[in-house]
Amino acid sequence: MKNLILGSALALTSVFAFGQVDRSKAPIPGPAPEINIPQPVVFDLDNGMKVILSPNDKIPKVSFNLVMGSDPRLEGNKAGLSDVAGDLLMSGTDNRTKDEIDNEKDFIGAYLSANSSNIYLSVLTKHMDKGLDLMTDVMKNANFPQDEFERIKKQYESGLYSIKTDPSSMMANAMQKVLFTDQHPYGEVMTEETLANITREDVIDFYNKQYTPAGSYLVIVGDITEAEAKKVANERFADWEGGVPYEKAYSRGVIPEGNRVIFVEKPGAVQSVISVSFPINMVPGDEDQIKLSTLNKLFGGGGFGTRLMQNLREDKAYTYGAYSRMNVNRKGSYINAQGSFRNEVSDSSITQFLYEFNRITQELVTEDELSLNKASMAGSFARTLESPRTIANFALRTYRNDLPKDYYQTYLQKLSNVSQADILEMGKKYIKPNNLNIIVVGNEEVLENLKQFDADGNIEILDAFGNPKVEVTLKPADISKKEVFEKYVMAVTQTSKMKKAVKKIEKVKTMTKKAVIVPNQAPMELKMTTYFKAPNMSASKMEFNGMVIQEERFDGKNGMTKRMSQQGGFDEEKMTDEQIEDHARTASFIPEYSLLCNEEDYQLLGIENRDGIDMYVVEYTIGKTTTKSYFNTENGLKEYSETLEVTEEGPQSVVLIYSEFTDYQGFLFPKKTSQVVESVGMTATLNEVEVNKKIDDSKFEVK
């Protein structure tokens, strides 16, 4: 009975206390908690390497992260060298081929990766020795095989074509160039020209200079004791030799005189990618960094409660998202605010960006928004402490950036002390609302409305790689547009006269092509089979692991497409009358042969020099698709095509690069076709061509 009465009394007290809470006021935050971050074990090796150990025996795994100590180097006319070298580090050593490295790490379930500035290994403790065999072999003995070097360069070539159609990549390139210029490593951008200048010897030289123990850091995390770590470090890394780390001071970025407006054209774009950015004079650990980070967080640093999101999304409905980012690095730092906006509100969106940048420098933020965002930052920081790897990385940053020893222990206290006045002070100190870089990637139709944001009404036009755009000058063609196609058809049919070419084409009653497609971003193979049956029937199917994932059929009168749905099953769509008409106009297994009969569909623009080769440039529009094709003036073969198709989701760019023309059944077809659809690249390899073998009409049947 006594317990019952006591329990009732406690319950009543709880109800009474709950009823007294004033829910109209936010709770007063308590004092910032003290952080007890375990101190890592730190020791030096005789060769200049610093080892940082964070033991944790909860999981039987251990990781080794080797970070180089050199500053970034200017690469000049070989911009992109460090990227190529980094991608090649895992391509083979003096002791193992690439396949052997891959097989050995897979066998022990290890994760091993490398780039231009670090090598990382994560492995089960019981397989640590085998994993370290692989890691140190790459560290000391990478040999960069010529065939792998050529493969990686080809991969980059495809990637550079994708940049020309990807507005986000265009924006990144323009911003790097504008903020830092090409006299700073952060402002260097790989182009087709700089990639072509990179040799295997350059890669080896970079590796020998970059990968050196002096000034480097080895971060060890996981199921390993201090004694074991010291033994491993001395046995595996102490005998490694190399030169001194590279050190170089660079400018902190370029602040424009007045607002600077830059435009990069993305033909057909229905929305603009807009960036407003500026460099800041800050290095990691700066006394202002936590205060300025807090300003960035509430300005646009994530979440729906930020000023940019509230203004540009919630209030104006100009975009799905607008964000800001503060990037603090040892050699150059900046703030960038960015989003994608409909063409018709591009100028209005810039106006709102500028309004918010002005406002943050002129008035105090509210206590509510400051408290909300500080709480969010504190929560994010606290969650990172759950990972032992975070603790080790804190130590790495502390030593590498010469931070105070208690920088991370006192982080929450410093964050808690950030005031409204501090935010206003940071705004006035670092943000100059009339000295901003305004960059727009989009359709030319928005260009005129951008002039209002530049003091002199001048707009700088850059290309996809951030360089001043050079208008392409076409020379007059020395043959007619019809002769360009005829020259191509004769080259493909390997004939010397058009009559012979036509006769050879008309003998083809059926043709089947079989190719393998490998996406650049994924280790998978797709099988593509295309069918042709005279006079104008065609079909294609794409398969993965024996399962058809995409199909198109055209029986000469009707057509359909079928694609695997994300929800399961297939989405099937019949061709419209317009699509059927368009399909019929290029129905031959050599589309240019069909186009010869429709001269009004295409025009010869002239001769353009691409990569030192003169090309006839022919443009034609079929329905909603406009294509520019480039034909080698010497041999007549088509080497490139650029297509812009207007779809319901917006314009879609496709680039095709044709190479290794090979004789298949008496016809020349490209063995390799690199395709870039927006930012997604893939390579098709033609393996087999069958001519005049029976193809059942069911392949073309449209139900």
XYZ file of C-alpha atoms in Angstrom:
703
model
C 0.000 0.000 0.000
C 2.842 2.322 0.869
C 4.467 1.676 -2.525
C 1.163 2.304 -4.301
C 0.713 5.673 -2.578
C 4.317 6.652 -3.307
C 3.965 5.716 -6.975
C 0.752 7.716 -7.296
C 2.379 10.727 -5.680
C 5.317 10.583 -8.081
C 2.979 10.274 -11.045
C 0.960 13.271 -9.871
C 4.140 15.282 -9.401
C 5.203 14.429 -12.932
C 1.864 15.490 -14.382
C 1.918 18.724 -12.400
C 5.478 19.531 -13.453
C 4.696 18.764 -17.093
C 1.741 21.079 -16.956
C 3.982 23.965 -15.828
C 6.264 23.838 -18.924
C 5.983 26.962 -21.069
C 6.026 25.497 -24.582
C 6.038 28.925 -26.202
C 9.719 29.273 -25.322
C 12.623 27.182 -26.532
C 14.458 25.382 -23.724
C 17.581 27.115 -22.503
C 20.603 25.154 -23.688
C 22.872 23.824 -21.004
C 26.611 24.330 -20.933
C 28.604 22.668 -23.697
C 29.710 19.203 -22.605
C 33.373 18.520 -22.139
C 34.754 16.132 -24.716
C 37.042 13.378 -23.640
C 38.774 12.414 -26.872
C 41.249 9.585 -26.319
C 44.757 10.717 -27.107
C 46.235 8.671 -29.952
C 49.683 7.155 -29.764
C 52.107 9.162 -31.905
C 55.693 8.272 -32.791
C 58.224 9.018 -35.533
C 60.270 6.753 -37.764
C 63.860 7.529 -38.715
C 62.913 8.136 -42.363
C 60.698 11.124 -41.440
C 57.321 9.373 -41.292
C 54.981 10.209 -38.407
C 52.793 7.336 -37.191
C 49.425 8.007 -35.519
C 47.729 5.066 -33.783
C 44.141 4.851 -32.519
C 43.624 1.336 -31.049
C 40.137 -0.196 -31.005
C 39.558 -3.914 -30.463
C 35.745 -3.961 -30.821
C 35.965 -5.305 -34.381
C 38.778 -7.610 -35.599
C 39.832 -5.201 -38.357
C 42.667 -2.747 -38.805
C 43.209 0.045 -41.302
C 46.337 1.825 -42.529
C 46.077 5.233 -44.188
C 49.335 6.550 -45.644
C 49.144 10.274 -46.435
C 51.886 12.065 -48.371
C 53.324 15.305 -46.983
C 54.024 17.265 -50.185
C 52.164 20.372 -51.242
C 50.298 20.241 -54.589
C 52.394 21.078 -57.640
C 51.647 23.249 -60.645
C 51.279 20.959 -63.679
C 51.011 23.575 -66.421
C 50.557 22.117 -69.891
C 50.231 18.685 -68.275
C 47.334 19.575 -65.973
C 45.738 16.371 -64.765
C 49.026 14.499 -64.329
C 48.403 13.844 -60.628
C 44.946 12.436 -61.382
C 46.291 10.081 -64.050
C 49.158 8.976 -61.801
C 46.782 8.373 -58.900
C 44.480 6.217 -61.006
C 47.455 4.175 -62.223
C 48.970 3.375 -58.823
C 46.972 0.159 -58.509
C 47.676 -0.932 -62.088
C 50.654 -3.131 -61.272
C 54.015 -3.373 -59.495
C 57.386 -4.963 -60.194
C 56.080 -8.035 -58.360
C 52.383 -8.219 -59.256
C 50.117 -7.463 -62.201
C 46.898 -5.519 -61.713
C 44.895 -8.751 -61.843
C 47.130 -10.350 -59.243
C 46.695 -7.376 -56.900
C 42.918 -7.506 -57.363
C 42.748 -11.274 -56.852
C 44.935 -11.251 -53.732
C 43.022 -8.468 -51.992
C 39.691 -10.061 -52.897
C 40.836 -13.425 -51.566
C 41.467 -11.984 -48.095
C 38.481 -9.627 -48.228
C 40.658 -6.510 -48.005
C 39.882 -3.036 -49.279
C 42.895 -1.367 -50.904
C 42.806 1.955 -52.743
C 45.312 4.567 -53.851
C 45.400 8.018 -55.370
C 47.940 10.760 -55.954
C 48.331 11.589 -52.267
C 47.493 8.505 -50.188
C 47.144 4.714 -49.990
C 44.465 3.160 -47.799
C 44.159 -0.448 -46.586
C 41.373 -1.982 -44.493
C 41.718 -5.667 -43.650
C 40.769 -8.284 -41.087
C 43.410 -8.440 -38.354
C 44.185 -12.086 -39.137
C 45.051 -11.107 -42.743
C 46.994 -7.962 -41.801
C 50.371 -9.264 -43.007
C 49.021 -10.251 -46.427
C 47.253 -6.915 -46.766
C 50.424 -5.023 -45.856
C 52.334 -7.058 -48.454
C 50.056 -5.553 -51.092
C 50.009 -2.028 -49.649
C 53.775 -1.679 -49.318
C 54.331 -3.246 -52.740
C 52.204 -0.506 -54.313
C 53.910 2.107 -52.117
C 57.452 1.120 -53.151
C 57.225 -0.705 -56.475
C 54.395 0.663 -58.664
C 55.532 0.266 -62.303
C 52.706 1.811 -64.403
C 52.416 -0.660 -67.333
C 52.141 0.956 -70.758
C 48.885 -0.823 -71.635
C 47.269 0.353 -68.400
C 48.569 3.865 -69.007
C 46.899 3.891 -72.438
C 43.660 2.480 -70.991
C 43.454 5.137 -68.285
C 44.148 7.899 -70.814
C 41.334 6.601 -73.012
C 39.061 6.621 -69.982
C 39.959 10.240 -69.305
C 39.358 11.150 -72.946
C 35.793 9.872 -72.628
C 35.424 11.727 -69.350
C 36.508 14.999 -70.938
C 33.769 14.624 -73.537
C 31.229 14.086 -70.779
C 32.332 17.325 -69.109
C 31.215 19.242 -72.189
C 27.644 18.077 -71.586
C 27.563 18.075 -67.765
C 26.632 21.484 -66.288
C 27.891 20.557 -62.806
C 31.350 19.713 -64.162
C 31.370 22.875 -66.256
C 30.527 24.890 -63.156
C 33.258 23.219 -61.087
C 35.870 23.959 -63.753
C 34.804 27.578 -64.162
C 34.766 28.159 -60.407
C 38.245 26.684 -59.920
C 39.689 28.871 -62.670
C 37.896 32.017 -61.517
C 38.796 31.655 -57.836
C 42.436 30.600 -58.163
C 43.583 31.033 -61.828
C 45.860 28.576 -63.594
C 48.814 29.879 -61.553
C 47.512 27.876 -58.592
C 47.198 24.055 -58.435
C 43.532 24.416 -57.386
C 42.875 26.416 -60.554
C 44.395 23.928 -63.007
C 41.910 21.942 -65.094
C 42.662 18.981 -67.337
C 41.784 19.481 -71.007
C 42.170 17.325 -74.099
C 45.409 19.165 -74.876
C 46.975 18.732 -71.418
C 45.951 15.062 -71.295
C 47.607 14.454 -74.657
C 50.865 15.945 -73.276
C 51.068 13.465 -70.378
C 53.468 10.560 -70.919
C 54.155 7.425 -68.916
C 57.561 8.902 -68.018
C 55.757 11.931 -66.508
C 53.681 9.598 -64.346
C 56.766 7.729 -63.092
C 58.547 11.003 -62.329
C 55.513 12.284 -60.388
C 55.344 9.038 -58.371
C 59.036 9.155 -57.473
C 58.738 12.756 -56.275
C 55.355 12.476 -54.542
C 55.685 9.134 -52.802
C 58.360 9.749 -50.217
C 58.394 8.948 -46.477
C 59.748 12.306 -45.294
C 56.872 14.442 -44.076
C 54.304 11.671 -44.590
C 51.785 10.336 -42.062
C 50.747 6.756 -41.380
C 47.384 6.601 -39.590
C 46.647 3.191 -38.023
C 43.184 2.453 -36.628
C 41.668 -0.710 -35.189
C 42.451 -4.035 -33.585
C 46.165 -3.612 -32.985
C 48.224 -2.852 -29.871
C 50.852 -0.147 -29.520
C 53.631 -2.726 -29.474
C 52.292 -4.445 -32.612
C 51.879 -1.099 -34.388
C 55.457 -0.078 -33.644
C 56.712 -3.461 -34.835
C 54.693 -3.222 -38.089
C 55.750 0.374 -38.716
C 59.440 -0.408 -38.260
C 59.406 -3.644 -40.234
C 57.189 -2.484 -43.099
C 57.803 1.256 -43.490
C 61.064 2.285 -41.789
C 63.294 1.032 -44.635
C 61.382 3.076 -47.245
C 63.535 5.841 -48.703
C 62.844 8.944 -50.758
C 63.441 12.635 -51.228
C 62.241 15.623 -49.214
C 58.581 16.677 -49.425
C 57.705 19.465 -51.865
C 56.732 22.789 -50.309
C 55.319 25.809 -52.101
C 53.378 28.952 -51.136
C 50.543 30.067 -53.422
C 48.132 32.978 -53.536
C 44.981 32.704 -51.417
C 42.733 33.310 -54.432
C 41.636 36.315 -56.462
C 38.950 38.714 -55.200
C 37.342 40.546 -58.137
C 37.108 44.311 -58.351
C 33.351 44.693 -58.425
C 31.043 41.779 -59.110
C 32.349 39.591 -61.911
C 29.861 37.798 -64.171
C 30.915 34.635 -66.011
C 28.816 32.557 -68.423
C 29.335 29.014 -69.734
C 26.939 27.870 -72.439
C 25.046 24.583 -72.127
C 23.031 24.414 -75.374
C 19.370 23.558 -74.925
C 19.467 23.771 -71.122
C 16.065 24.435 -69.526
C 17.631 25.539 -66.260
C 20.723 27.430 -65.163
C 23.301 26.276 -62.659
C 24.212 29.405 -60.702
C 27.174 29.869 -58.384
C 28.130 32.889 -56.302
C 31.609 32.376 -54.859
C 34.639 34.154 -53.449
C 37.982 33.196 -51.883
C 38.581 33.631 -48.145
C 41.892 34.168 -46.390
C 41.706 31.232 -44.008
C 43.677 28.086 -43.217
C 42.558 25.053 -41.182
C 42.438 25.876 -37.487
C 42.086 29.626 -37.984
C 40.595 31.291 -34.901
C 37.629 32.420 -37.040
C 36.928 29.051 -38.636
C 34.261 27.813 -36.205
C 32.457 31.181 -36.258
C 32.511 31.391 -40.060
C 31.430 27.740 -40.317
C 28.417 28.595 -38.177
C 27.575 31.508 -40.467
C 27.800 29.190 -43.475
C 25.617 26.555 -41.798
C 22.693 28.901 -41.173
C 23.220 30.696 -44.498
C 22.923 27.615 -46.699
C 24.986 24.797 -45.256
C 22.317 22.094 -45.254
C 18.724 21.502 -44.196
C 15.483 23.278 -44.972
C 15.919 25.869 -42.228
C 18.766 27.759 -43.907
C 18.298 31.224 -45.352
C 18.928 30.186 -48.938
C 16.416 27.338 -48.763
C 13.792 29.450 -47.036
C 14.128 32.237 -49.585
C 14.758 30.482 -52.900
C 12.759 27.286 -52.348
C 10.122 27.832 -49.679
C 9.264 31.465 -50.406
C 10.055 31.983 -54.121
C 9.779 28.366 -55.398
C 12.653 29.016 -57.806
C 14.434 25.726 -57.130
C 14.387 22.384 -55.349
C 17.496 23.333 -53.427
C 20.037 26.115 -52.874
C 23.079 25.541 -50.694
C 26.319 27.122 -49.568
C 29.624 25.444 -48.884
C 32.697 26.612 -47.008
C 35.862 24.876 -48.172
C 38.962 25.437 -46.011
C 42.239 23.994 -47.284
C 45.886 24.578 -46.488
C 46.606 26.181 -49.867
C 43.383 28.025 -50.642
C 39.871 28.433 -49.222
C 36.522 29.729 -50.455
C 32.779 30.023 -49.908
C 30.369 29.032 -52.662
C 26.569 29.345 -52.837
C 24.917 27.371 -55.619
C 21.699 25.973 -57.059
C 19.845 25.093 -60.273
C 17.058 27.400 -61.442
C 14.555 27.611 -64.292
C 15.731 29.797 -67.167
C 12.952 32.326 -66.671
C 13.954 33.021 -63.049
C 17.748 32.863 -63.422
C 18.234 36.620 -63.015
C 15.700 36.789 -60.172
C 17.564 33.999 -58.382
C 20.856 35.882 -58.606
C 19.095 38.932 -57.154
C 18.039 36.857 -54.150
C 21.530 35.409 -53.681
C 22.934 38.935 -53.587
C 20.179 40.049 -51.210
C 21.055 37.273 -48.753
C 24.785 37.983 -48.945
C 24.064 41.652 -48.207
C 21.680 40.855 -45.366
C 24.135 38.591 -43.525
C 26.650 41.476 -43.442
C 24.201 44.145 -42.258
C 21.967 42.755 -39.513
C 22.072 40.327 -36.644
C 20.796 36.813 -37.227
C 17.983 35.714 -34.915
C 18.761 33.821 -31.743
C 16.433 31.015 -32.855
C 18.169 30.315 -36.158
C 21.580 30.578 -34.532
C 20.646 28.122 -31.752
C 19.043 25.693 -34.183
C 22.075 25.536 -36.446
C 24.598 25.388 -33.596
C 22.665 22.438 -32.186
C 22.752 20.734 -35.578
C 26.515 21.268 -35.876
C 27.093 20.001 -32.332
C 25.049 16.868 -33.044
C 26.958 16.154 -36.247
C 30.268 16.585 -34.458
C 29.207 14.306 -31.615
C 28.170 11.564 -34.058
C 31.593 11.594 -35.695
C 33.198 10.770 -32.350
C 31.672 7.301 -32.501
C 34.262 6.279 -35.101
C 37.846 5.456 -34.050
C 38.941 6.548 -37.514
C 37.639 10.033 -36.736
C 39.813 10.230 -33.622
C 42.891 9.284 -35.636
C 42.017 11.790 -38.359
C 41.666 14.508 -35.721
C 45.246 13.758 -34.715
C 46.354 13.780 -38.372
C 44.805 17.211 -38.955
C 46.237 18.514 -35.682
C 49.804 17.644 -36.662
C 49.503 18.381 -40.374
C 47.859 21.782 -39.903
C 49.750 22.722 -36.721
C 46.546 23.068 -34.695
C 46.419 23.624 -30.927
C 46.579 20.283 -29.115
C 43.118 20.834 -27.592
C 41.482 22.083 -30.818
C 38.940 19.256 -31.043
C 38.502 18.816 -27.274
C 37.349 22.455 -27.046
C 35.324 22.446 -30.284
C 31.880 22.229 -28.678
C 32.766 24.924 -26.136
C 33.896 27.289 -28.900
C 30.786 26.487 -30.926
C 28.549 27.132 -27.932
C 30.158 30.557 -27.447
C 29.429 31.753 -31.003
C 27.078 34.738 -30.680
C 24.840 36.774 -32.957
C 27.459 39.526 -32.855
C 30.139 37.017 -33.933
C 28.098 36.049 -37.011
C 27.687 39.696 -38.015
C 31.405 40.281 -37.466
C 32.274 37.270 -39.672
C 29.922 38.512 -42.375
C 31.506 41.962 -42.440
C 35.041 40.556 -42.321
C 34.837 37.870 -45.009
C 31.890 38.651 -47.297
C 32.177 41.538 -49.739
C 28.747 41.710 -51.449
C 30.102 43.863 -54.267
C 33.150 41.685 -54.960
C 31.611 38.345 -55.866
C 32.077 35.887 -58.713
C 28.700 35.177 -60.320
C 28.943 32.147 -62.602
C 26.063 30.851 -64.718
C 26.042 27.637 -66.765
C 23.014 27.498 -69.023
C 21.186 28.386 -72.202
C 22.249 31.411 -74.214
C 18.744 32.865 -73.812
C 19.554 33.954 -70.225
C 22.697 35.841 -71.271
C 21.191 39.297 -71.828
C 19.583 39.396 -68.367
C 22.932 38.752 -66.685
C 24.503 42.055 -67.760
C 22.744 43.953 -64.954
C 24.913 42.197 -62.354
C 28.260 43.417 -63.728
C 29.265 46.989 -62.986
C 30.276 47.550 -66.616
C 27.677 45.263 -68.164
C 30.432 42.924 -69.374
C 30.088 39.150 -69.278
C 33.053 36.821 -69.598
C 32.368 33.745 -71.699
C 34.253 30.595 -70.707
C 34.320 27.124 -72.231
C 33.544 23.844 -70.459
C 37.064 23.740 -68.958
C 37.042 27.251 -67.522
C 39.152 28.840 -70.267
C 38.124 31.873 -72.349
C 35.869 30.549 -75.072
C 37.376 30.638 -78.541
C 34.842 30.732 -81.326
C 35.424 27.883 -83.746
C 36.336 29.128 -87.198
C 35.183 26.854 -89.998
C 36.952 26.865 -93.316
C 34.839 26.618 -96.476
C 34.413 23.022 -97.614
C 36.015 21.923 -100.863
C 33.206 19.453 -101.734
C 29.407 19.474 -101.498
C 27.377 18.101 -98.591
C 26.210 15.215 -100.777
C 29.795 14.350 -101.640
C 30.710 14.195 -97.923
C 28.130 11.467 -97.360
C 29.075 9.707 -100.582
C 32.752 9.720 -99.564
C 31.769 8.184 -96.234
C 29.550 5.518 -97.807
C 32.339 4.540 -100.229
C 34.802 4.353 -97.318
C 32.493 2.086 -95.321
C 31.782 -0.169 -98.289
C 35.456 -0.105 -99.360
C 34.594 0.876 -102.907
C 35.986 3.561 -105.203
C 32.753 4.610 -106.905
C 29.275 5.360 -105.650
C 27.660 2.932 -108.114
C 29.718 0.083 -106.683
C 28.864 1.197 -103.151
C 25.128 1.224 -103.906
C 25.339 -2.198 -105.533
C 27.157 -3.616 -102.502
C 24.656 -2.085 -100.055
C 21.677 -3.403 -102.002
C 23.069 -6.926 -101.826
C 22.722 -6.803 -98.038
C 19.342 -8.316 -97.164
C 20.050 -8.806 -93.455
C 22.713 -7.728 -90.990
C 23.248 -8.595 -87.331
C 25.758 -6.774 -85.134
C 26.848 -8.025 -81.711
C 28.675 -5.752 -79.287
C 29.670 -5.637 -75.617
C 29.105 -2.399 -73.711
C 31.060 -1.573 -70.552
C 29.995 1.504 -68.533
C 32.963 3.565 -67.339
C 31.469 3.915 -63.863
C 30.609 0.262 -63.212
C 32.434 -3.086 -63.627
C 29.678 -4.768 -65.640
C 29.131 -5.955 -69.205
C 26.018 -5.354 -71.290
C 25.344 -7.169 -74.549
C 23.883 -5.184 -77.431
C 22.508 -6.885 -80.538
C 21.146 -4.927 -83.506
C 19.240 -6.353 -86.454
C 18.555 -4.998 -89.949
C 16.356 -6.477 -92.651
C 15.909 -4.820 -96.040
C 14.408 -2.575 -96.986
C 13.758 -0.756 -93.697
C 13.157 -3.096 -90.746
C 15.354 -2.729 -87.658
C 15.528 -3.911 -84.059
C 17.884 -3.796 -81.096
C 18.068 -5.349 -77.658
C 20.317 -4.815 -74.670
C 20.898 -7.631 -72.170
C 22.510 -8.005 -68.777
C 23.268 -11.508 -67.477
C 20.982 -12.990 -70.137
C 18.048 -10.728 -69.218
C 16.695 -8.204 -71.735
C 16.646 -4.748 -70.119
C 15.898 -2.601 -73.170
C 14.474 -3.276 -76.613
C 13.408 -1.379 -79.734
C 11.558 -2.728 -82.769
C 10.563 -1.213 -86.113
C 8.756 -3.332 -88.713
C 8.878 -0.734 -91.468
C 5.465 0.715 -90.603
C 5.185 0.676 -86.821
C 7.606 0.783 -83.937
C 7.874 0.349 -80.177
C 10.356 0.687 -77.316
C 10.452 -1.382 -74.139
C 12.542 -0.649 -71.032
C 12.851 -2.397 -67.709
C 10.983 -0.488 -65.018
C 12.476 0.333 -61.618
C 9.219 -0.934 -60.086
C 9.522 -4.281 -61.864
C 8.285 -5.423 -65.263
C 8.640 -3.267 -68.380
C 7.530 0.148 -69.579
C 6.368 -0.221 -73.169
C 5.700 2.642 -75.550
C 4.609 2.681 -79.179
C 6.238 5.079 -81.614
C 4.217 8.119 -82.627
C 3.553 8.875 -86.287
C 6.304 11.488 -86.140
C 8.782 9.024 -84.631
C 7.899 6.424 -87.272
C 8.539 8.957 -90.019
C 11.861 9.956 -88.439
C 12.890 6.317 -88.053
C 12.178 5.563 -91.679
C 14.454 8.392 -92.822
C 17.556 6.657 -91.408
C 16.449 3.053 -91.881
C 19.573 1.757 -93.657
C 22.319 -0.041 -91.742
C 24.356 2.970 -92.924
C 22.116 5.939 -91.888
C 24.049 8.379 -94.080
C 23.055 6.324 -97.116
C 19.383 6.921 -96.284
C 20.019 10.626 -95.708
C 21.480 10.957 -99.181
C 17.923 10.727 -100.475
C 16.792 13.617 -98.241
C 19.209 16.451 -98.970
C 16.939 19.033 -97.342
C 17.523 17.343 -93.960
C 21.213 18.149 -93.663
C 23.742 20.905 -94.301
C 27.512 21.117 -94.590
C 28.811 23.732 -92.145
C 32.428 23.678 -93.322
C 35.791 22.235 -92.256
C 36.883 22.258 -88.592
C 40.308 21.278 -87.326
C 39.994 18.926 -84.362
C 43.110 17.595 -82.668
C 45.164 18.506 -85.729
C 42.838 16.722 -88.177
C 40.588 18.516 -90.674
C 36.979 17.363 -90.432
C 33.915 18.020 -92.580
C 31.146 19.133 -90.216
C 27.646 18.083 -91.266
C 24.556 18.983 -89.246
C 21.147 17.385 -89.618
C 17.905 17.447 -87.682
C 15.579 14.466 -87.470
C 12.472 15.243 -85.447
C 13.602 16.665 -82.100
C 17.183 15.474 -82.478
C 19.965 17.605 -83.941
C 23.256 15.912 -84.791
C 26.654 17.253 -85.795
C 28.871 14.643 -87.422
C 32.583 15.038 -88.105
C 34.096 13.252 -91.117
C 37.838 12.936 -91.685
C 38.652 14.888 -94.867
C 41.396 12.398 -95.788
C 39.717 9.000 -95.496
C 36.056 10.045 -95.335
C 35.340 8.110 -92.124
C 33.131 9.516 -89.365
C 35.156 10.057 -86.183
C 32.797 12.028 -83.913
C 29.157 12.919 -83.543
C 27.432 15.268 -81.101
C 23.682 14.932 -80.644
C 21.203 17.118 -78.774
C 17.803 15.537 -78.229
C 14.861 17.389 -76.699
C 13.012 15.096 -74.275
C 10.253 15.587 -71.733
C 12.904 15.724 -68.987
C 14.830 18.396 -70.895
C 17.650 18.341 -73.458
C 19.892 15.296 -73.528
C 23.390 15.454 -74.993
C 25.091 12.421 -76.512
C 28.681 12.314 -77.775
C 29.987 9.376 -79.816
C 33.662 8.764 -80.628
C 34.411 6.149 -83.294
C 37.785 4.390 -83.503
C 39.620 1.284 -84.736
C 37.708 0.901 -88.005
C 37.834 -2.794 -88.878
C 36.743 -4.938 -91.822
C 33.619 -6.938 -90.948
C 32.190 -9.015 -93.791
C 33.545 -6.532 -96.344
C 32.322 -3.394 -94.503
C 34.335 -0.988 -92.336
C 32.759 -0.423 -88.934
C 34.335 1.090 -85.791
C 35.394 -1.675 -83.441
C 35.285 0.794 -80.541
C 32.556 3.356 -79.953
C 32.831 5.537 -76.871
C 29.514 7.036 -75.878
C 28.871 9.792 -73.372
C 25.253 10.476 -72.397
C 25.287 13.640 -70.302
C 27.867 12.693 -67.625
C 27.636 8.893 -68.072
C 30.270 7.268 -70.271
C 30.490 3.782 -71.762
C 32.462 1.952 -74.419
C 30.996 -0.470 -76.958
C 33.205 -3.090 -78.588
C 31.871 -4.604 -81.815
C 32.704 -8.313 -81.788
C 30.723 -9.835 -84.635
C 28.860 -8.866 -87.807
C 26.707 -11.342 -89.751
C 25.556 -10.502 -93.267
C 22.689 -12.179 -95.136
C 21.979 -14.759 -92.464
C 18.312 -15.522 -91.890
C 16.585 -13.305 -89.308
C 13.075 -14.281 -88.282
C 10.453 -11.539 -88.734
C 9.450 -12.008 -85.087
C 12.566 -9.988 -84.156
C 10.876 -6.909 -85.669
C 7.291 -7.676 -84.681
C 5.366 -4.825 -83.046
C 2.435 -6.039 -80.985
